[in-house]
Short mmCIF file of C-alpha atoms in Angstrom, two decimals:
data_model
loop_
_atom_site.label_atom_id
_atom_site.label_comp_id
_atom_site.label_asym_id
_atom_site.label_seq_id
_atom_site.Cartn_x
_atom_site.Cartn_y
_atom_site.Cartn_z
CA MET A 897 5.24 -92.95 -138.46
CA TRP A 898 6.83 -90.83 -141.17
CA LYS A 899 10.16 -89.38 -140.35
CA HIS A 900 10.61 -85.65 -140.88
CA ARG A 901 13.53 -85.11 -143.21
CA GLU A 902 15.83 -82.21 -142.56
CA GLU A 903 16.67 -80.55 -145.84
CA ALA A 904 18.35 -77.33 -146.72
CA PRO A 905 15.90 -74.65 -147.92
CA GLY A 906 15.44 -74.76 -151.63
CA SER A 907 16.88 -78.18 -151.97
CA THR A 908 14.93 -80.73 -153.88
CA SER A 909 14.71 -84.42 -153.67
CA GLY A 910 13.66 -86.32 -156.72
CA SER A 911 10.83 -84.59 -158.52
CA ASP A 912 10.37 -80.84 -157.88
CA SER A 913 6.64 -80.81 -157.59
CA VAL A 914 5.40 -84.34 -157.19
CA PRO A 915 5.84 -85.77 -153.73
CA SER A 916 7.24 -89.18 -153.45
CA PRO A 917 4.59 -91.76 -152.67
CA LEU A 918 6.68 -92.71 -149.67
CA GLN A 919 6.82 -89.14 -148.36
CA PRO A 920 3.87 -86.87 -147.54
CA ALA A 921 3.70 -83.37 -149.11
CA VAL A 922 3.36 -81.74 -145.71
CA VAL A 923 4.80 -83.26 -142.61
CA PRO A 924 3.00 -82.02 -139.52
CA ARG A 925 5.56 -81.16 -136.93
CA GLU A 926 3.45 -82.56 -134.15
CA PHE A 927 4.08 -85.97 -135.60
CA ASP A 928 7.58 -85.64 -134.22
CA GLN A 929 6.32 -84.82 -130.77
CA PRO A 930 6.22 -87.51 -128.14
CA ARG A 931 2.76 -88.82 -127.55
CA GLY A 932 0.65 -86.67 -125.24
CA GLN A 933 2.85 -83.60 -125.56
CA LEU A 934 1.43 -80.55 -127.34
CA PRO A 935 3.68 -78.71 -129.74
CA ALA A 936 5.07 -75.44 -128.43
CA VAL A 937 4.25 -72.42 -130.57
CA LYS A 938 7.06 -70.06 -129.73
CA ASP A 939 7.76 -68.15 -132.87
CA ALA A 940 4.36 -66.55 -133.42
CA PRO A 941 3.88 -63.52 -131.14
CA LEU A 942 0.43 -63.15 -129.72
CA SER A 943 -1.63 -60.49 -131.45
CA VAL A 944 -4.99 -58.88 -130.90
CA GLY A 945 -6.36 -58.48 -134.40
CA ARG A 946 -7.79 -55.34 -135.96
CA SER A 947 -11.38 -56.39 -135.57
CA VAL A 948 -11.03 -57.53 -131.98
CA VAL A 949 -12.41 -55.45 -129.12
CA ILE A 950 -11.50 -56.40 -125.56
CA LYS A 951 -13.03 -54.77 -122.52
CA GLY A 952 -11.70 -55.68 -119.09
CA GLU A 953 -8.46 -57.02 -117.68
CA LEU A 954 -5.85 -58.31 -120.07
CA SER A 955 -2.81 -60.02 -118.59
CA GLY A 956 -0.30 -62.51 -119.85
CA ASP A 957 3.13 -64.01 -119.76
CA GLU A 958 4.29 -63.41 -123.29
CA ASP A 959 4.84 -60.52 -125.67
CA LEU A 960 1.68 -59.08 -127.15
CA THR A 961 0.84 -56.88 -130.11
CA ILE A 962 -2.45 -55.02 -130.18
CA GLU A 963 -3.89 -54.03 -133.53
CA GLY A 964 -7.46 -53.93 -132.28
CA ARG A 965 -9.08 -52.07 -129.43
CA VAL A 966 -8.56 -52.71 -125.73
CA GLU A 967 -10.32 -50.93 -122.88
CA GLY A 968 -9.58 -51.59 -119.23
CA THR A 969 -6.21 -52.73 -117.93
CA ILE A 970 -3.27 -54.49 -119.53
CA GLU A 971 -0.59 -56.21 -117.49
CA LEU A 972 2.44 -57.89 -119.04
CA ARG A 973 4.94 -57.36 -116.27
CA ASN A 974 7.78 -59.33 -117.84
CA HIS A 975 7.03 -58.81 -121.49
CA VAL A 976 6.83 -56.34 -124.32
CA LEU A 977 3.54 -54.76 -125.31
CA THR A 978 3.34 -53.26 -128.78
CA ILE A 979 0.38 -51.11 -129.71
CA GLY A 980 0.40 -51.40 -133.45
CA LEU A 981 -0.42 -48.75 -136.04
CA ASN A 982 -4.08 -49.75 -135.95
CA GLY A 983 -4.18 -50.36 -132.23
CA HIS A 984 -6.31 -48.23 -129.95
CA VAL A 985 -5.82 -48.69 -126.23
CA ASP A 986 -7.89 -46.96 -123.61
CA ALA A 987 -6.36 -48.57 -120.56
CA GLN A 988 -3.91 -48.47 -117.71
CA VAL A 989 -0.90 -50.40 -118.95
CA VAL A 990 1.88 -52.13 -117.02
CA ALA A 991 4.59 -53.98 -118.94
CA LYS A 992 8.32 -54.50 -119.15
CA SER A 993 8.52 -52.43 -122.32
CA ILE A 994 5.83 -50.60 -124.22
CA VAL A 995 6.08 -49.62 -127.87
CA VAL A 996 3.41 -47.27 -129.18
CA LEU A 997 2.69 -46.90 -132.87
CA GLY A 998 -1.06 -46.45 -132.48
CA ARG A 999 -3.22 -44.51 -130.03
CA VAL A 1000 -3.20 -44.79 -126.27
CA THR A 1001 -5.31 -43.03 -123.69
CA GLY A 1002 -4.23 -43.98 -120.19
CA ASN A 1003 -1.19 -44.25 -118.00
CA LEU A 1004 1.80 -46.29 -119.11
CA THR A 1005 4.12 -47.92 -116.59
CA ALA A 1006 7.15 -49.84 -117.80
CA THR A 1007 9.97 -51.40 -115.84
CA GLU A 1008 12.35 -50.92 -118.76
CA LYS A 1009 11.25 -48.55 -121.50
CA VAL A 1010 8.41 -46.70 -123.16
CA ASP A 1011 8.96 -45.99 -126.83
CA ILE A 1012 6.54 -43.71 -128.70
CA ARG A 1013 7.15 -43.94 -132.43
CA GLU A 1014 6.43 -41.38 -135.13
CA GLN A 1015 2.74 -42.03 -135.63
CA GLY A 1016 2.13 -42.92 -132.02
CA SER A 1017 -0.18 -40.89 -129.84
CA VAL A 1018 -0.33 -41.00 -126.06
CA GLU A 1019 -2.53 -39.07 -123.70
CA GLY A 1020 -1.60 -40.05 -120.18
CA ASN A 1021 1.25 -40.24 -117.74
CA ILE A 1022 4.36 -42.30 -118.31
CA MET A 1023 6.47 -43.92 -115.62
CA ALA A 1024 9.58 -45.68 -116.87
CA PRO A 1025 13.33 -45.49 -116.39
CA ARG A 1026 13.77 -44.85 -120.09
CA VAL A 1027 11.44 -42.97 -122.39
CA ALA A 1028 11.93 -42.34 -126.09
CA ILE A 1029 9.55 -40.07 -127.97
CA VAL A 1030 10.35 -39.30 -131.58
CA ASP A 1031 9.59 -35.90 -133.07
CA GLY A 1032 6.22 -36.02 -134.70
CA ALA A 1033 4.68 -38.27 -132.08
CA GLU A 1034 1.76 -36.89 -130.14
CA PHE A 1035 2.05 -36.83 -126.40
CA ARG A 1036 0.21 -35.05 -123.66
CA GLY A 1037 0.87 -35.94 -120.07
CA SER A 1038 3.75 -36.27 -117.69
CA VAL A 1039 6.94 -38.28 -117.81
CA ASP A 1040 8.50 -39.59 -114.63
CA MET A 1041 11.73 -41.41 -115.27
CA GLN A 1042 11.98 -42.64 -111.70
CA ARG A 1043 15.44 -41.50 -110.81
CA LYS A 1044 16.53 -44.29 -108.52
CA ALA A 1045 18.41 -42.26 -105.93
CA SER A 1046 17.83 -38.55 -106.02
CA ALA A 1047 21.02 -36.81 -105.11
CA PRO A 1048 20.86 -34.41 -102.20
CA PRO A 1049 20.61 -30.80 -103.26
CA THR A 1050 24.00 -29.29 -103.83
CA ASP A 1051 25.40 -26.20 -105.42
CA GLN A 1052 26.76 -28.39 -108.18
CA GLY A 1053 25.08 -27.77 -111.47
CA VAL A 1054 24.76 -29.77 -114.63
CA GLY A 1055 27.94 -30.89 -116.29
CA SER A 1056 30.45 -28.13 -116.11
CA LEU A 1057 27.97 -25.62 -114.78
CA THR A 1058 28.03 -24.58 -111.17
CA LEU A 1059 25.62 -22.42 -109.30
CA ASP A 1060 27.41 -19.58 -107.65
CA ALA A 1061 24.81 -17.37 -106.10
CA LYS A 1062 27.47 -15.05 -104.73
CA VAL A 1063 28.26 -13.74 -108.18
CA PRO A 1064 25.64 -11.28 -109.39
CA LEU A 1065 24.37 -12.40 -112.76
CA SER A 1066 24.88 -8.97 -114.20
CA THR A 1067 28.63 -9.31 -113.72
CA MET A 1068 28.88 -12.56 -115.62
CA PRO A 1069 30.45 -12.26 -119.04
CA ALA A 1070 27.93 -11.99 -121.82
CA GLY A 1071 27.65 -15.05 -124.07
CA ASN A 1072 28.24 -15.04 -127.76
CA GLY A 1073 25.61 -13.00 -129.57
CA GLU A 1074 24.26 -11.25 -126.53
CA VAL A 1075 23.80 -7.54 -126.82
CA ALA A 1076 23.28 -6.84 -123.17
CA ARG A 1077 21.92 -8.02 -119.89
CA VAL A 1078 19.07 -5.64 -119.24
CA MET B 1368 20.79 -16.96 -127.82
CA ASN B 1369 22.64 -16.27 -131.00
CA ARG B 1370 22.87 -18.32 -134.10
CA VAL B 1371 26.07 -20.26 -134.20
CA THR B 1372 25.32 -22.09 -137.41
CA ALA B 1373 23.06 -19.70 -139.23
CA VAL B 1374 23.17 -21.55 -142.52
CA SER B 1375 22.05 -24.79 -140.98
CA PRO B 1376 18.39 -25.71 -141.48
CA GLU B 1377 18.41 -26.54 -137.79
CA PRO B 1378 20.52 -23.77 -136.29
CA VAL B 1379 22.13 -24.29 -132.93
CA SER B 1380 22.26 -21.34 -130.59
CA ARG B 1381 23.90 -20.60 -127.29
CA SER B 1382 21.68 -19.70 -124.35
CA THR B 1383 23.13 -18.64 -121.05
CA THR B 1384 19.67 -18.30 -119.53
CA LEU B 1385 19.09 -21.98 -120.26
CA ALA B 1386 22.31 -22.75 -118.43
CA THR B 1387 21.17 -20.79 -115.38
CA PHE B 1388 17.72 -22.36 -115.61
CA LEU B 1389 19.18 -25.88 -115.57
CA THR B 1390 21.58 -25.06 -112.78
CA LEU B 1391 18.77 -23.78 -110.59
CA LEU B 1392 16.62 -26.75 -111.55
CA CYS B 1393 19.35 -29.16 -110.48
CA ALA B 1394 19.28 -27.64 -107.04
CA ARG B 1395 15.63 -28.62 -106.63
CA PRO B 1396 15.32 -32.34 -105.86
CA ALA B 1397 12.54 -34.26 -107.60
CA ALA B 1398 11.56 -31.14 -109.47
CA GLU B 1399 8.43 -30.98 -111.60
CA VAL B 1400 8.71 -29.09 -114.87
CA VAL B 1401 5.94 -27.89 -117.14
CA ASP B 1402 7.01 -27.67 -120.78
CA LEU B 1403 4.60 -25.57 -122.81
CA GLY B 1404 6.46 -26.32 -126.01
CA SER B 1405 6.02 -28.99 -128.61
CA VAL B 1406 6.82 -32.59 -127.83
CA VAL B 1407 10.59 -32.99 -128.05
CA GLY B 1408 11.89 -36.40 -127.09
CA ALA B 1409 15.43 -35.12 -126.61
CA ASN B 1410 14.26 -32.60 -124.00
CA ILE B 1411 12.32 -35.26 -122.12
CA THR B 1412 15.38 -37.48 -122.08
CA PHE B 1413 17.62 -34.61 -121.00
CA LEU B 1414 15.36 -33.32 -118.26
CA GLY B 1415 14.17 -36.72 -117.10
CA ASP B 1416 17.30 -38.77 -117.35
CA ARG B 1417 20.05 -36.24 -116.64
CA ILE B 1418 18.29 -33.80 -114.34
CA GLY B 1419 15.84 -36.28 -112.84
CA CYS B 1420 12.74 -34.13 -113.25
CA LYS B 1421 9.17 -35.10 -113.73
CA ILE B 1422 8.12 -33.41 -116.95
CA HIS B 1423 4.60 -32.34 -117.81
CA VAL B 1424 4.39 -31.98 -121.58
CA GLU B 1425 1.60 -29.56 -122.43
CA ASP B 1426 2.26 -28.87 -126.13
CA PHE B 1427 0.44 -25.55 -126.07
CA TYR B 1428 1.30 -25.02 -129.73
CA ALA B 1429 -1.08 -27.87 -130.55
CA ASP B 1430 -3.81 -25.98 -128.70
CA LEU B 1431 -3.01 -22.86 -130.68
CA ASP B 1432 -3.17 -24.78 -133.93
CA ARG B 1433 -6.54 -26.23 -133.01
CA HIS B 1434 -7.92 -22.77 -132.23
CA ALA B 1435 -6.43 -21.30 -135.38
CA ARG B 1436 -8.02 -23.96 -137.56
CA GLN B 1437 -11.39 -23.30 -135.93
CA ASP B 1438 -10.93 -19.57 -136.38
CA GLY B 1439 -10.98 -19.22 -132.60
CA LEU B 1440 -7.70 -17.55 -131.72
CA ASP B 1441 -9.60 -14.78 -129.94
CA GLN B 1442 -10.95 -17.42 -127.55
CA VAL B 1443 -7.54 -18.62 -126.42
CA ALA B 1444 -7.64 -16.33 -123.37
CA ASP B 1445 -10.84 -17.97 -122.11
CA PHE B 1446 -9.51 -21.40 -122.97
CA LEU B 1447 -6.36 -20.76 -120.96
CA LYS B 1448 -8.29 -20.01 -117.79
CA SER B 1449 -9.07 -23.71 -117.39
CA ARG B 1450 -6.32 -25.23 -119.49
CA PHE B 1451 -3.93 -26.28 -116.72
CA SER B 1452 -4.98 -28.73 -114.05
CA HIS B 1453 -1.87 -28.33 -111.92
CA LEU B 1454 -2.45 -27.25 -108.35
CA ASP B 1455 -1.36 -23.87 -107.04
CA GLU B 1456 2.36 -23.74 -106.27
CA SER B 1457 2.95 -27.33 -107.41
CA ILE B 1458 5.47 -26.77 -110.17
CA ASP B 1459 9.19 -26.06 -109.85
CA ALA B 1460 9.88 -24.73 -113.31
CA ILE B 1461 8.11 -23.71 -116.50
CA LEU B 1462 9.58 -23.69 -119.98
CA CYS B 1463 7.53 -21.21 -122.00
CA TRP B 1464 9.95 -20.96 -124.91
CA ASP B 1465 8.50 -18.36 -127.35
CA VAL B 1466 4.82 -19.17 -126.85
CA PHE B 1467 3.95 -15.61 -125.79
CA ASP B 1468 4.85 -14.33 -129.26
CA TYR B 1469 1.88 -16.28 -130.64
CA LEU B 1470 -0.74 -14.90 -128.25
CA ASP B 1471 -2.75 -11.72 -128.11
CA ARG B 1472 -2.42 -9.49 -125.06
CA ALA B 1473 -5.43 -10.94 -123.26
CA ALA B 1474 -4.20 -14.50 -123.65
CA ALA B 1475 -0.67 -13.50 -122.67
CA HIS B 1476 -1.99 -12.05 -119.41
CA VAL B 1477 -3.96 -15.20 -118.60
CA LEU B 1478 -1.02 -17.49 -119.40
CA ALA B 1479 1.35 -15.40 -117.32
CA GLY B 1480 -1.13 -15.46 -114.42
CA GLU B 1481 -1.57 -19.21 -114.67
CA SER B 1482 2.18 -19.69 -114.76
CA VAL B 1483 2.66 -17.60 -111.63
CA ARG B 1484 -0.15 -19.52 -109.93
CA MET B 1485 1.42 -22.91 -110.67
CA LEU B 1486 4.96 -22.02 -109.66
CA ARG B 1487 6.23 -22.96 -106.23
CA PRO B 1488 8.01 -20.26 -104.24
CA GLY B 1489 11.55 -20.24 -105.60
CA GLY B 1490 10.28 -21.77 -108.83
CA ILE B 1491 11.69 -20.53 -112.13
CA LEU B 1492 10.29 -19.66 -115.55
CA LEU B 1493 12.16 -19.33 -118.83
CA ALA B 1494 10.64 -17.46 -121.77
CA PHE B 1495 11.80 -15.92 -125.03
CA PHE B 1496 10.16 -12.78 -126.40
CA GLY B 1497 10.31 -10.64 -129.46
CA GLY B 1498 10.90 -13.02 -132.30
CA GLY B 1499 9.06 -10.32 -134.22
CA ARG B 1500 5.72 -10.23 -135.92
CA SER B 1501 5.81 -12.55 -138.87
CA SER B 1502 3.53 -14.07 -141.44
CA ASP B 1503 5.62 -17.23 -141.49
CA LEU B 1504 3.55 -20.18 -140.43
CA HIS B 1505 5.98 -22.14 -138.35
CA TYR B 1506 6.77 -22.92 -134.76
CA THR B 1507 10.19 -23.57 -133.35
CA ARG B 1508 10.95 -26.73 -131.47
CA TYR B 1509 13.71 -25.82 -129.03
CA CYS B 1510 15.73 -28.98 -128.51
CA ILE B 1511 18.19 -29.01 -125.65
CA VAL B 1512 21.53 -30.07 -127.09
CA ASP B 1513 23.49 -29.58 -123.89
CA GLU B 1514 23.51 -27.27 -120.90
CA THR B 1515 24.11 -24.17 -122.97
CA HIS B 1516 22.89 -24.92 -126.47
CA LEU B 1517 19.53 -25.21 -128.17
CA ARG B 1518 18.82 -26.64 -131.59
CA HIS B 1519 15.99 -24.87 -133.44
CA LYS B 1520 13.78 -27.20 -135.42
CA PHE B 1521 11.00 -25.61 -137.39
CA HIS B 1522 7.66 -27.21 -138.04
CA ALA B 1523 4.46 -26.13 -139.70
CA ALA B 1524 1.97 -24.04 -137.77
CA ALA B 1525 -1.57 -22.84 -138.31
CA CYS B 1526 -0.88 -19.41 -136.85
CA HIS B 1527 1.94 -16.93 -136.87
CA ARG B 1528 3.67 -14.69 -134.35
CA ARG B 1529 1.30 -11.94 -133.28
CA LEU B 1530 2.66 -10.08 -130.32
CA VAL B 1531 5.73 -7.98 -129.82
CA LEU B 1532 5.94 -7.12 -126.16
CA GLN B 1533 8.11 -4.30 -124.94
CA ASN B 1534 10.33 -4.88 -121.96
CA ARG B 1535 8.04 -2.95 -119.63
CA GLU B 1536 5.03 -5.00 -120.74
CA ILE B 1537 6.90 -8.23 -120.12
CA LEU B 1538 7.84 -7.13 -116.63
CA ASN B 1539 4.23 -6.14 -115.96
CA LEU B 1540 3.03 -9.55 -117.15
CA PHE B 1541 5.20 -11.25 -114.58
CA GLY B 1542 4.96 -8.57 -111.94
CA LYS B 1543 4.89 -11.10 -109.12
CA LEU B 1544 8.12 -12.72 -110.24
CA ALA B 1545 11.65 -11.46 -109.87
CA VAL B 1546 13.86 -11.15 -112.92
CA LEU B 1547 16.90 -13.38 -112.47
CA ASP B 1548 18.37 -12.82 -115.86
CA SER B 1549 17.43 -10.78 -118.91
CA ILE B 1550 19.42 -10.96 -122.09
CA LEU B 1551 18.84 -9.08 -125.31
CA LEU B 1552 20.27 -10.85 -128.30
CA LYS B 1553 21.49 -9.43 -131.58
CA SER B 1554 18.50 -11.08 -133.22
CA GLY B 1555 16.21 -8.90 -131.12
CA VAL B 1556 15.03 -11.84 -129.08
CA ARG B 1557 14.93 -11.26 -125.37
CA GLU B 1558 15.60 -14.21 -123.07
CA LEU B 1559 14.14 -13.81 -119.62
CA LEU B 1560 14.53 -15.98 -116.57
CA PHE B 1561 12.12 -15.29 -113.71
CA GLN B 1562 11.92 -16.63 -110.20
CA LYS B 1563 8.98 -16.67 -107.85
CA PRO B 1564 10.03 -15.06 -104.57
CA THR B 1565 10.06 -17.22 -101.49
CA ASN B 1566 7.84 -15.71 -98.84
#
């Protein structure tokens, strides 16, 4: 069987355009595979094309990009789901991370992050520890960032703020630019 | 709320009512917040990640724009009666920002009533009033910079500010709520923080 020659990109051997009679123009990679073993296609992410419509349950164990339309449920618990610019999802979605550039109607649950980009549109509820929504994105729904351990209620406020209910608000010093507390 | 960097296209202002709002919110575990304003990712991150709230983003300005484009601003009051699906007394805090400035009186009354309905006892509501009537077609995105500062980002709108409510009218709108803090700024804007009494 022909041996696949490793060459630096752009390098030439012999003639630039005419393949050597001893070497094929295209060497199928699977020729290097041991007999009976299918070649692994790892570099090409799975994609649902623009003209594809899927209705039902969609689940998988690899990253997925949707440019078509999906209705139902999508489950990629350990992988990234990208709803592309042309993608339209009307589904309940569970994934490790969800990136939205297209339109989504339905609830999004991610174990890591939901990212709604500029032209993205989501109508539904989001549950994820991290949520990023850029200005200009459309979103209507709720965001629950699943605080792991909710601290017990204290009088301690945010950052340097403290809640001191004993001090009447009217006696607090006015902030910069305030005319009056009325 | 005064302008600290007035020349900036995105001025940053100080707001002590925001500080009090956030402090009170922190004291409510697993709080649920309704944000009537535009979608602001920074606010969602701040409220969700730092305060640990569940945030309901309503983007009421988008509703206003839709009505304005359909020449239906006089129907906003009716629309508001069924706009919010939240149960009675299910919400811990409401961020109204300056949305009341863009309503007519009828719509303002309905929105105030709906807000009071949704608030839990002890729940709080922050609103800004009196930006002044204006023909400028823009909304303000109030982005929480930190506990005491807001960045004002302006974006195009289909309608302009319509209503200038006097103090007495504002208090009547929220008659069932107690005023926790009321601050009149040099700009004429009035920041009000209300709280629903606990029975």
